[in-house]
Coordinates of C-alpha atoms and ligand atoms in Angstrom, one line a residue:
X1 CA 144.7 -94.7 24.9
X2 CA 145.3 -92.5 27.5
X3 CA 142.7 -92.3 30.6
X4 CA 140.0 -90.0 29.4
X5 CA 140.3 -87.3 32.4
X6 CA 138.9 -84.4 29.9
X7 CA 135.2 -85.4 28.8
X8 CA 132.2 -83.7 27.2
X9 CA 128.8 -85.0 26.6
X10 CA 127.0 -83.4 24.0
X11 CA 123.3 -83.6 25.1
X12 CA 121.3 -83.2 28.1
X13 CA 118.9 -85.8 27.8
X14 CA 118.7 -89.0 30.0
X15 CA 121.3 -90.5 27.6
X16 CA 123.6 -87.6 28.1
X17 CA 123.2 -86.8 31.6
X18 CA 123.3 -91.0 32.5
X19 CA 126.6 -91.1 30.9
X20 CA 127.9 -87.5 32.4
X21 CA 126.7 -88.9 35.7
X22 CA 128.7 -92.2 35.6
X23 CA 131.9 -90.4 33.6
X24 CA 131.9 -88.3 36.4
X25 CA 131.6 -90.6 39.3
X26 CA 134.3 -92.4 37.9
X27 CA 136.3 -89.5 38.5
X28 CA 136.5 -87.8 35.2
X29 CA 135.9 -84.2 34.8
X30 CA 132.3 -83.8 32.8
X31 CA 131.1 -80.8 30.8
X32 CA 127.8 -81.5 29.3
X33 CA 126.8 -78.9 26.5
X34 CA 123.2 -78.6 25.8
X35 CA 121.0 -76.7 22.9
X36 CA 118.1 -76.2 24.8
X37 CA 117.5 -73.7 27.4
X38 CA 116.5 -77.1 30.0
X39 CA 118.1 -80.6 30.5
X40 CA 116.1 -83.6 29.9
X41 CA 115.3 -83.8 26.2
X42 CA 112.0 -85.7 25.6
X43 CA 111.7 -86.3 29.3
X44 CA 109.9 -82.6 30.5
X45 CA 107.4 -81.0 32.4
X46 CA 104.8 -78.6 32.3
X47 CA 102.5 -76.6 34.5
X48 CA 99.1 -76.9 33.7
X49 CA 96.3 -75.2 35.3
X50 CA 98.7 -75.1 38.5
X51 CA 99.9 -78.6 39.0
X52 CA 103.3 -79.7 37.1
X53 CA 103.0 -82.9 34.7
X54 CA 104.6 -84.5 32.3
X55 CA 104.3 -83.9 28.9
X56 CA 106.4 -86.2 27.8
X57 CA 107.9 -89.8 28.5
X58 CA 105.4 -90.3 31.6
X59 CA 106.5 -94.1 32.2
X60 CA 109.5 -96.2 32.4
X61 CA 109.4 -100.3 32.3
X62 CA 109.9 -101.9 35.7
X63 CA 110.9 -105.3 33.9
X64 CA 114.4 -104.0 33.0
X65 CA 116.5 -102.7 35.5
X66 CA 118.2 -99.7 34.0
X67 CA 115.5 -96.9 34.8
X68 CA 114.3 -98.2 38.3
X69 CA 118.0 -99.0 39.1
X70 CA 119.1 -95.4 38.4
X71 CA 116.1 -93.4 40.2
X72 CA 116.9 -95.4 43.6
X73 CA 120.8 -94.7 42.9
X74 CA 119.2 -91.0 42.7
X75 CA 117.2 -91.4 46.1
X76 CA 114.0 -91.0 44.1
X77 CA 110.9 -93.2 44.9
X78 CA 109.0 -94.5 42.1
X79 CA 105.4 -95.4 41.9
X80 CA 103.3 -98.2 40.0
X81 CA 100.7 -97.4 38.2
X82 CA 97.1 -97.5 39.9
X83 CA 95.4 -98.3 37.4
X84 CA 96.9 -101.1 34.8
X85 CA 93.9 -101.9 32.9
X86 CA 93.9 -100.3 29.0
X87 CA 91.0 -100.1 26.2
X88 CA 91.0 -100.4 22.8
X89 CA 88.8 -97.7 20.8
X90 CA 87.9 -99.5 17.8
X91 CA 85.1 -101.0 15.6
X92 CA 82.8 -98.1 17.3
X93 CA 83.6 -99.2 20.7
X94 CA 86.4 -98.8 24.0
X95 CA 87.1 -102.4 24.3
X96 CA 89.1 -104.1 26.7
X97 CA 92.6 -104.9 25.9
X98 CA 93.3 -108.3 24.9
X99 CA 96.5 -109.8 26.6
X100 CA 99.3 -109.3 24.3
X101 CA 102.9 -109.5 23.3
X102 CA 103.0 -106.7 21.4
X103 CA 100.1 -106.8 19.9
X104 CA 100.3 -110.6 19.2
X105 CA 97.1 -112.2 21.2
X106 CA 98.0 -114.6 24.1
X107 CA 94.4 -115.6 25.2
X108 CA 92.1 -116.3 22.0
X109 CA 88.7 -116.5 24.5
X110 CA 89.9 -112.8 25.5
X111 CA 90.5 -111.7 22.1
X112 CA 86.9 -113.2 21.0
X113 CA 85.1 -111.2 23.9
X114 CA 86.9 -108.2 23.0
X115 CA 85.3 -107.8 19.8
X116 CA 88.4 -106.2 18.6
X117 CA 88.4 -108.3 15.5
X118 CA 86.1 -109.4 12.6
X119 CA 85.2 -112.6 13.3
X120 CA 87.3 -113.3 10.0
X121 CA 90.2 -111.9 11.3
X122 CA 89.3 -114.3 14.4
X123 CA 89.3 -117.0 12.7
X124 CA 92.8 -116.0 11.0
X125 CA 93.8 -115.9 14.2
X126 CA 92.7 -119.5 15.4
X127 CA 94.8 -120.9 12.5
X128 CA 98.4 -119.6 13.8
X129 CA 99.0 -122.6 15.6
X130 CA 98.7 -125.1 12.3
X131 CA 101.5 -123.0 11.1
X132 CA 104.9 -123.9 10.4
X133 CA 107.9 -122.1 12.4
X134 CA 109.2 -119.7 9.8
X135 CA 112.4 -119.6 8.5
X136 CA 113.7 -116.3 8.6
X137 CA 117.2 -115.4 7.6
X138 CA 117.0 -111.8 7.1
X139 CA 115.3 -108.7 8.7
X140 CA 111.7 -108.8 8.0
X141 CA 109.2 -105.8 9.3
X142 CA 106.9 -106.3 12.6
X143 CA 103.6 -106.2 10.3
X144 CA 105.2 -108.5 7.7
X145 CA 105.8 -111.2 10.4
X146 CA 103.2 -110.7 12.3
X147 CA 100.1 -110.8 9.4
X148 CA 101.9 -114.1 7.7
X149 CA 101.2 -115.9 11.0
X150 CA 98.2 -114.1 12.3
X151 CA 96.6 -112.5 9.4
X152 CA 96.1 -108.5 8.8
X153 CA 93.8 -107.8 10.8
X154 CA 95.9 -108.2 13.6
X155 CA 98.8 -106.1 12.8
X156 CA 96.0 -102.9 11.1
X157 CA 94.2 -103.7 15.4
X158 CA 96.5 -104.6 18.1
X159 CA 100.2 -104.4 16.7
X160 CA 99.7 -101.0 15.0
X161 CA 98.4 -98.9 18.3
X162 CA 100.3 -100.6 20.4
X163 CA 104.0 -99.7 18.2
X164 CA 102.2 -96.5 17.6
X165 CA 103.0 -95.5 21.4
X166 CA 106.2 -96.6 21.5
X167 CA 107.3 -95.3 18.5
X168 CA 105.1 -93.6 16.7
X169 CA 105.4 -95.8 14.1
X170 CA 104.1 -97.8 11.4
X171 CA 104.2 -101.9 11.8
X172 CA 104.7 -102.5 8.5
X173 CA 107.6 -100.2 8.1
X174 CA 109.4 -101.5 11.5
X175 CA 112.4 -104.0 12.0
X176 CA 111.1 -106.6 13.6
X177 CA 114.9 -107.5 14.6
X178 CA 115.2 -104.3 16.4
X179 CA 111.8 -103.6 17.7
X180 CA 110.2 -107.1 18.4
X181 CA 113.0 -109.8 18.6
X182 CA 111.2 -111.8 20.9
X183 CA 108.3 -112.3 19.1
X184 CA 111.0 -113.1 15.9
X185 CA 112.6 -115.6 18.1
X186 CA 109.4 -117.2 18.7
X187 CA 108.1 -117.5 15.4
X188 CA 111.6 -119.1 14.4
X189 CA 110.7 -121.7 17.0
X190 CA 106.4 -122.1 16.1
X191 CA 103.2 -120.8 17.3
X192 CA 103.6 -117.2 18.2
X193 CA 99.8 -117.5 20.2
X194 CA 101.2 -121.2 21.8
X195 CA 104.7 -120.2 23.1
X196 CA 103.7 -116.4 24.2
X197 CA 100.8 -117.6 26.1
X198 CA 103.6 -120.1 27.5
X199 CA 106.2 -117.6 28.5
X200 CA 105.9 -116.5 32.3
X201 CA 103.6 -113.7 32.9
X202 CA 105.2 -111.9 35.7
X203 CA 102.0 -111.1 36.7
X204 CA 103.9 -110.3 40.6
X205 CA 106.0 -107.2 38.8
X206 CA 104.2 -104.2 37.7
X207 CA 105.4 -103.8 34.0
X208 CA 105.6 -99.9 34.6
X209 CA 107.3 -97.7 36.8
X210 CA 106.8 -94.2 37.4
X211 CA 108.1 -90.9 39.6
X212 CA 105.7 -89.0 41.9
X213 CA 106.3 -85.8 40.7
X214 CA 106.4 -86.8 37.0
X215 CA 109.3 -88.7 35.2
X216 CA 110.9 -85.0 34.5
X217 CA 112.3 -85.2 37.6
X218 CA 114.6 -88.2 36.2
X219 CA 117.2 -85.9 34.4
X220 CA 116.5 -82.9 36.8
X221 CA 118.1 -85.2 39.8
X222 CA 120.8 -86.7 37.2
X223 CA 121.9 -82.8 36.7
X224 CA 121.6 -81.4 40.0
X225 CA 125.8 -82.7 40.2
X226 CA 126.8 -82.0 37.3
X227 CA 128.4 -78.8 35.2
X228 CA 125.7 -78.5 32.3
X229 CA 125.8 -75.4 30.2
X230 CA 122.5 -74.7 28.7
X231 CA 121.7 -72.8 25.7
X232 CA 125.0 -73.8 24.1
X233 CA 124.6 -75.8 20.7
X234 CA 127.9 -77.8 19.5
X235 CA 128.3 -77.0 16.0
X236 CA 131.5 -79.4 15.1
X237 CA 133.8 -82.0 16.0
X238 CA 137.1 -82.4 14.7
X239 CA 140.2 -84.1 16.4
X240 CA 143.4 -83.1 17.7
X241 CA 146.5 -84.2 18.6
X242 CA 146.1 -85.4 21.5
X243 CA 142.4 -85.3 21.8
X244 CA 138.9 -84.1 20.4
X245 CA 137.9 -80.7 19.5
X246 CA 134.3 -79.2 19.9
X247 CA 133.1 -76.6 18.5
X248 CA 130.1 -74.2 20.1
X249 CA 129.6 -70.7 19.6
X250 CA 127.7 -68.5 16.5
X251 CA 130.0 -69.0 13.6
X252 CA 131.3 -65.8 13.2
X253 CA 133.0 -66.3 16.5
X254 CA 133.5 -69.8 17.3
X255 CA 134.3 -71.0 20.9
X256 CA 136.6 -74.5 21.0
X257 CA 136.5 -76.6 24.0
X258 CA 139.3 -79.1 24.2
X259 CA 138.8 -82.7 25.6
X260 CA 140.2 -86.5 25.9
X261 CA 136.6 -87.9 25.0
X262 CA 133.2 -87.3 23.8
X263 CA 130.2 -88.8 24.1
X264 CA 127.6 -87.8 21.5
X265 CA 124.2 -88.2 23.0
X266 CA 122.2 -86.2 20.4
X267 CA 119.5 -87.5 17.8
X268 CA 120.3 -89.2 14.4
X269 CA 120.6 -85.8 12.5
X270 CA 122.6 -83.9 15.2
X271 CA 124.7 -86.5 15.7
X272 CA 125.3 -87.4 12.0
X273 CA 126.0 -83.6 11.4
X274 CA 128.6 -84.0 13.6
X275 CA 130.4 -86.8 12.9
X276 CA 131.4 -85.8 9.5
X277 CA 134.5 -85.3 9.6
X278 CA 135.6 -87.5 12.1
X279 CA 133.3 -90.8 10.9
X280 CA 131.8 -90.1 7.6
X281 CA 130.7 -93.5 7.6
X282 CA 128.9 -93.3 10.7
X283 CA 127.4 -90.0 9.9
X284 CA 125.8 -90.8 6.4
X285 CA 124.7 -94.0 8.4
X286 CA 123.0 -92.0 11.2
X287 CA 122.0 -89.4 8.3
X288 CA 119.4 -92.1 7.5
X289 CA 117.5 -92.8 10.5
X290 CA 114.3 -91.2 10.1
X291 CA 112.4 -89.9 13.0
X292 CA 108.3 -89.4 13.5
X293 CA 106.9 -86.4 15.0
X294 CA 104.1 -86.1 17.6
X295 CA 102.3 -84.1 20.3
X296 CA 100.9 -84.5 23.5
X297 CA 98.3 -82.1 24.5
X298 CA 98.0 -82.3 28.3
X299 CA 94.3 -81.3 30.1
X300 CA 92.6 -80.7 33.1
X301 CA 89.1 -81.4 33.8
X302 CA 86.9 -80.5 36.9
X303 CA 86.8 -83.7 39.0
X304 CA 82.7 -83.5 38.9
X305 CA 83.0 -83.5 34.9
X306 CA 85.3 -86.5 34.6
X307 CA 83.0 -89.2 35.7
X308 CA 82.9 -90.3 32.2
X309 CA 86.2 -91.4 32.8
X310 CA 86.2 -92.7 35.7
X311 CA 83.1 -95.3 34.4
X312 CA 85.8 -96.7 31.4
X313 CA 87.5 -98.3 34.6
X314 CA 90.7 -98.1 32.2
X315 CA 94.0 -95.8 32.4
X316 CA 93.4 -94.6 28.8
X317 CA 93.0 -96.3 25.2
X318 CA 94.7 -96.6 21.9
X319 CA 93.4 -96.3 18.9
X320 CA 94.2 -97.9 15.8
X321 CA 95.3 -96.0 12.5
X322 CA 92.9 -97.9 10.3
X323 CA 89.6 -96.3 12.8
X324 CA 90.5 -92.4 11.0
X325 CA 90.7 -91.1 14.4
X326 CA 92.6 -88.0 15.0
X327 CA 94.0 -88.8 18.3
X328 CA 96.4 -92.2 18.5
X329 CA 96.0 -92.9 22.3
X330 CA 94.7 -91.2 25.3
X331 CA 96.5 -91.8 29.4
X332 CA 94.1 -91.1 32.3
X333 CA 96.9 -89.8 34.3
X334 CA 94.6 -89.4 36.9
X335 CA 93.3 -93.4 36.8
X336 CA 96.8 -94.1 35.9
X337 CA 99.1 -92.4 38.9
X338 CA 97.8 -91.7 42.5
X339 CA 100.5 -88.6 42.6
X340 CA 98.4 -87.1 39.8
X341 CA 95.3 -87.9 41.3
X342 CA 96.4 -85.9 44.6
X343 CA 98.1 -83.4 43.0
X344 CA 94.4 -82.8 41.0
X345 CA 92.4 -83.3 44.1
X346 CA 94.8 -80.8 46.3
X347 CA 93.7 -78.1 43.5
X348 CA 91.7 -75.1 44.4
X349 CA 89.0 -76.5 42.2
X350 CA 89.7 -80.2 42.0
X351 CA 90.7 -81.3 38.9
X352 CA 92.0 -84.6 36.8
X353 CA 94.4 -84.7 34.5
X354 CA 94.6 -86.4 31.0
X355 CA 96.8 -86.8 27.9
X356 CA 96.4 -87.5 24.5
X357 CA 98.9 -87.8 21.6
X358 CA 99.0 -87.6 18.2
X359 CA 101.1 -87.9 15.1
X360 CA 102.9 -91.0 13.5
X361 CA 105.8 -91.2 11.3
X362 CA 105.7 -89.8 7.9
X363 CA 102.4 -88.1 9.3
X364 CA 103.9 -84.9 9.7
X365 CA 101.2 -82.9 7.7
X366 CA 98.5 -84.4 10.4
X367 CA 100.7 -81.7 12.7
X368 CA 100.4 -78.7 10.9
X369 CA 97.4 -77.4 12.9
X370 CA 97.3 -74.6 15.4
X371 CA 97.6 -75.7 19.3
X372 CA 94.0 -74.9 19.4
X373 CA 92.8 -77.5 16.7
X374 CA 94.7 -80.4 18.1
X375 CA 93.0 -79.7 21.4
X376 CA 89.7 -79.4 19.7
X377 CA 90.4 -82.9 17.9
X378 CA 91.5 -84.1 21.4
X379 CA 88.3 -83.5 22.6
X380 CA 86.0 -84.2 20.1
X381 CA 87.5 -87.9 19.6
X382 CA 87.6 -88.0 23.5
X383 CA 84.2 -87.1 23.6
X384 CA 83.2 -89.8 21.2
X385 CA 85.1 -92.3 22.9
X386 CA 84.3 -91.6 26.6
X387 CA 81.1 -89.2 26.6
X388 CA 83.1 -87.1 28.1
X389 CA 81.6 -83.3 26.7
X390 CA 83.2 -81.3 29.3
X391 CA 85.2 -77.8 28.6
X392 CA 88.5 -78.4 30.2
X393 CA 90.3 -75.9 32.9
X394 CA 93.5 -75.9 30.8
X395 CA 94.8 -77.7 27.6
X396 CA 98.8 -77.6 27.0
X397 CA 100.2 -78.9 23.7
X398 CA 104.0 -80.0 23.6
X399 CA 105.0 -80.6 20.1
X400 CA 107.6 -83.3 19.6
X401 CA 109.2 -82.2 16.0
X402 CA 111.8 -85.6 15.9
X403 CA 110.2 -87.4 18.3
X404 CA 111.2 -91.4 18.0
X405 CA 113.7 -92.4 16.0
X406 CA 111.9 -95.3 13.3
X407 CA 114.0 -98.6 13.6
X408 CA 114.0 -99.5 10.0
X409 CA 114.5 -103.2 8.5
X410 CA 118.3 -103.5 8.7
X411 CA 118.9 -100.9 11.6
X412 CA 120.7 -103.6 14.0
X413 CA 123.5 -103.6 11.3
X414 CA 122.9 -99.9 10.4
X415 CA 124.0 -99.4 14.6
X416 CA 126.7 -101.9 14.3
X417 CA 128.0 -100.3 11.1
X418 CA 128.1 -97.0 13.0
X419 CA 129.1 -98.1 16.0
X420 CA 132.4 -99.8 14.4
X421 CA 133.2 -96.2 12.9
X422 CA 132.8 -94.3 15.8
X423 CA 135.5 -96.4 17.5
X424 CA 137.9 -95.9 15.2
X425 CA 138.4 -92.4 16.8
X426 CA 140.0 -92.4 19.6
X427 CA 138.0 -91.1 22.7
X428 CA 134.8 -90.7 21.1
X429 CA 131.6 -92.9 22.1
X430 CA 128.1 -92.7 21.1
X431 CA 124.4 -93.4 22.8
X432 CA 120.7 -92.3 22.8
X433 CA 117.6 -93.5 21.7
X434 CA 118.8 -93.5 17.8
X435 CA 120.7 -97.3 18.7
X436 CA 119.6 -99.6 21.0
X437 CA 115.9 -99.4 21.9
X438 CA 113.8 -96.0 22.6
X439 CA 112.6 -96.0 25.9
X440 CA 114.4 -95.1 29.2
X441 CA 116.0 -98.1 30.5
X442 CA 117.5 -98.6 27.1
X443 CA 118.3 -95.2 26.4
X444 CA 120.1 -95.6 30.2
X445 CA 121.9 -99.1 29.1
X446 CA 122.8 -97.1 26.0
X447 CA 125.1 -94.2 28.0
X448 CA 126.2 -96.9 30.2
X449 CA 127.6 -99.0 26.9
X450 CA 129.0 -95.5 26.1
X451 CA 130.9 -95.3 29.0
X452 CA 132.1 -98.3 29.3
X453 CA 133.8 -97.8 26.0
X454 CA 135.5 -94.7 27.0
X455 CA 136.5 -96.2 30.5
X456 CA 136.4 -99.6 30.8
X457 CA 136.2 -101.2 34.4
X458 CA 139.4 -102.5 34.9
X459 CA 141.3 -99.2 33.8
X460 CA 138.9 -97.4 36.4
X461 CA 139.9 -99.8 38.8
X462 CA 143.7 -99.0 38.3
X463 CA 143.2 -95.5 38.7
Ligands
FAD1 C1 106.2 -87.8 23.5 C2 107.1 -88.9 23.9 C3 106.7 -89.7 24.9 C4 107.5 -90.7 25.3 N1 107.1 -91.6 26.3 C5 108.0 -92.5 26.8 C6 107.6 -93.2 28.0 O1 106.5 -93.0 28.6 N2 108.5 -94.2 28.4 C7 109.7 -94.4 27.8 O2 110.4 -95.2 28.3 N3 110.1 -93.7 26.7 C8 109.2 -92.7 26.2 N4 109.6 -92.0 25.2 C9 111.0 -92.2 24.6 C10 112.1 -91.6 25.5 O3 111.6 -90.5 26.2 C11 113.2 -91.1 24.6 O4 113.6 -92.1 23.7 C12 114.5 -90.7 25.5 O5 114.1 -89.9 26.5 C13 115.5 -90.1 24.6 O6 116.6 -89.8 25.4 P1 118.0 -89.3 24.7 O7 118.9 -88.8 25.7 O8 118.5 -90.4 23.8 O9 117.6 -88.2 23.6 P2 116.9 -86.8 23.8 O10 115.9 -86.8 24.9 O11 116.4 -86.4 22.5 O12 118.1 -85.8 24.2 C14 119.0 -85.3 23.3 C15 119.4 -83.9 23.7 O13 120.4 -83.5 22.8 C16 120.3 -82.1 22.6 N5 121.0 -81.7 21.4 C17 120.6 -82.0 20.1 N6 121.5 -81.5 19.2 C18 122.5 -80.8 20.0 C19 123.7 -80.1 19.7 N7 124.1 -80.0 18.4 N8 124.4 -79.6 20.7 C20 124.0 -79.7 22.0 N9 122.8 -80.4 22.3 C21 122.1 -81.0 21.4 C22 118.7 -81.9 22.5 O14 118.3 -80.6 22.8 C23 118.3 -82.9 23.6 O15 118.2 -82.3 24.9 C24 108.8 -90.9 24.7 C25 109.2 -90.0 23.7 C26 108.4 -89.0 23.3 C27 108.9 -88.1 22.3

């Protein structure tokens, strides 16, 4: 295959602009074509009541590389979270946190004091250890493996709001291959409470990393270099002779743009739309992939009203499904970043800052509310939760319709199915949250995969 010299991205989220960023410091010439009217895709931010927040991803891991690794290549600081401590609002009460993989308890004496669980589904618990190692040859969901070894409660408690921030999702509906394949592994092997409690804490490395400023300046640096065209939807992709073909413009007067390579970085359904003619495979694949919707309404408190917050000690909560609460979690971004605290406190009228979310998968109907009801439910469960009664300054709601893509049983081979289609086109790549894990530093290694496939090391080397 010919060096790709020509390339578009299609997308300007941090998949998109990661791989337009490396394309083009490799020495290719990058066009990155972009629906929206801004670049950063579920990574944005917001003003509210004067001071600019995220309002969505807030938080990258620091235990991978990929998202830390790219903000220093970008000159940008990051910051730890202040405050690491989280609470659990359940069974009437905000209760500490048990340690956890993933909801899976490490420290049963923790769990106990916690009063997180029944003390039947305590005693569930205390039995993992007697078990077996399963044998598990095929995919099998995240609540599926994790009640048969530590009973329901479990999974409806701590697995459930814990999968419910990272993707929205439901346990029980989740490949545990995809999502969880650590706590798989382990389960092959024995005791999932035995060998997690084992594994090294890395207790010395914050878990999360974040960007004074707010994560939104992520794909705002990534951008800065490179030729994005906003506002311009790609409508098709067909190939050439020589190349690929895309296709923007309204349809009545259709605008092709020419290139060696693309690099789709667009959700499930953009991207399945698109690859219809040239990977029908990989398209009704991709069709597939269901996504959950959400929303995060973002408000600001008067610092002398937020001393019900303060009091939790905590950086927020989550709060399982099976409690009937509106909300799903809440950050104290306040507790929870010192740039937000001084941002707040720098007001006119001091203020904190706090988020909630809400929405799962296949809860779409839980959305269809007015901006001013899902701040009222904010506020009313935060109330109950907290005490906290105050009005806030401002309330912002940023609706995420297609959200997280769900990572159903049998998506690892769903990606590799797609992923083998895709490559029968010459010049054409895919990455993004839809393949290979959904927050940033996978979403990063994702467009970094995708580049590497369009230009692979040792031809950039003999350029
Ligand atoms: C509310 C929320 C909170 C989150 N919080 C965190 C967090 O704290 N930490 C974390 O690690 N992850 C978090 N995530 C996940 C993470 O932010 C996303 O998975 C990641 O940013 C997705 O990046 P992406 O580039 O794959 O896709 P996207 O960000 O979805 O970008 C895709 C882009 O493609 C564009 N596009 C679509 N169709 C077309 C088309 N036909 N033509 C041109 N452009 C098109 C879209 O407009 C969009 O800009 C969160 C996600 C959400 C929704």
């Amino acid at each position: 295959m010919p060096l790709p010299l020509r390339v578009a991205v299609v997308g300007a989220g941090l998949a998109g602009l990661t791989a337009a960023h490396d394309l083009a410091a490799r020495g290719s010439e990058v066009v990155v074509l972009e629906a929206a009217d801004r670049v950063g895709g579920k990574v944005r931010r917001a003003d509210v009541a004067g001071v600019t927040v995220d309002v969505g991803a807030e938080a990258m891991l620091n235990r991978r590389p990929e998202g830390v690794g790219l903000a220093a290549e970008l000159g940008l600081e990051v910051e730890h979270p202040a405050v690491t401590s989280s609470r659990i609002w359940t069974r009437g009460a905000l209760r500490p946190l048990p340690r956890s993989l993933m909801g899976v308890p490490l420290d049963l004496d923790q769990l106990e004091a916690s009063g997180v669980l029944s003390p039947e589904g305590l005693a569930r618990v205390r039995l993992e250890p007697t078990l077996p190692p399963e044998v598990l040859d095929d995919d099998v969901t995240v609540g599926d493996l994790v009640a048969r070894r530590l009973g329901e409660e479990v999974v409806d408690r701590l697995v459930e709001p814990l999968l419910g921030g990272v993707y929205a999702g439901h346990a029980r509906l989740l490949s545990a291959r995809a999502a969880v394949p650590q706590l798989l592994a382990l389960a092959r092997r024995g005791s999932l409470v035995e060998l997690g409690a084992a594994l090294p804490s890395g207790a010395d490395t914050p878990v999360f990393a974040g960007l004074p400023g707010g994560m939104g300046r992520l794909p705002e640096a990534l951008a800065a270099g490179l030729d994005v065209r906003l506002s311009t939807t790609v409508r098709g992709l067909e190939r050439t002779e020589g190349g690929l073909r895309l296709v923007t413009g309204p349809t009545t007067a259709p605008v092709p743009l020419d290139v060696d390579a693309v690099v789709l970085a667009t959700p499930a359904a953009a991207s399945a739309r698109l690859l219809a003619e040239v990977a029908p495979a990989a398209a009704a694949d991709l069709a597939d992939v269901e996504y959950a919707s959400m929303a995060v309404v973002s408000l600001a408190f008067r610092v002398a009203d937020a001393a019900a917050l303060e009091a939790t000690g905590s950086s927020g909560f989550l709060v399982p499904p099976v409690d009937g609460r509106r909300i799903k979690a809440s950050t104290f971004s306040f507790a929870k970043w010192e740039w937000v605290r001084r941002a707040g406190a720098a007001a006119e009228e001091p203020l904190v800052y706090l988020r909630t979310s809400l929405g799962r998968h296949r809860e779409e109907a839980a959305l269809q509310a007015s901006d001013e009801e899902l701040v009222a439910w904010s506020l009313a469960d935060l109330a109950e939760a907290t005490g906290l009664t105050a009005t806030p300054v401002d309330a912002h709601v940023q609706r995420w319709g297609g959200g997280l893509p769900q990572y159903a049983l049998g998506h690892l081979d769903r990606v590799a199915r797609v992923r083998a289609a895709v490559e029968r086109v010459p010049g054409l790549a895919v990455c993004g949250a839809a393949y290979d894990g959904v927050g940033i530093p996978a979403v990063i290694a994702s467009a970094r995969a995708a580049v590497a496939r369009l230009l692979p090391p040792e031809e950039t080397a003999a350029r």
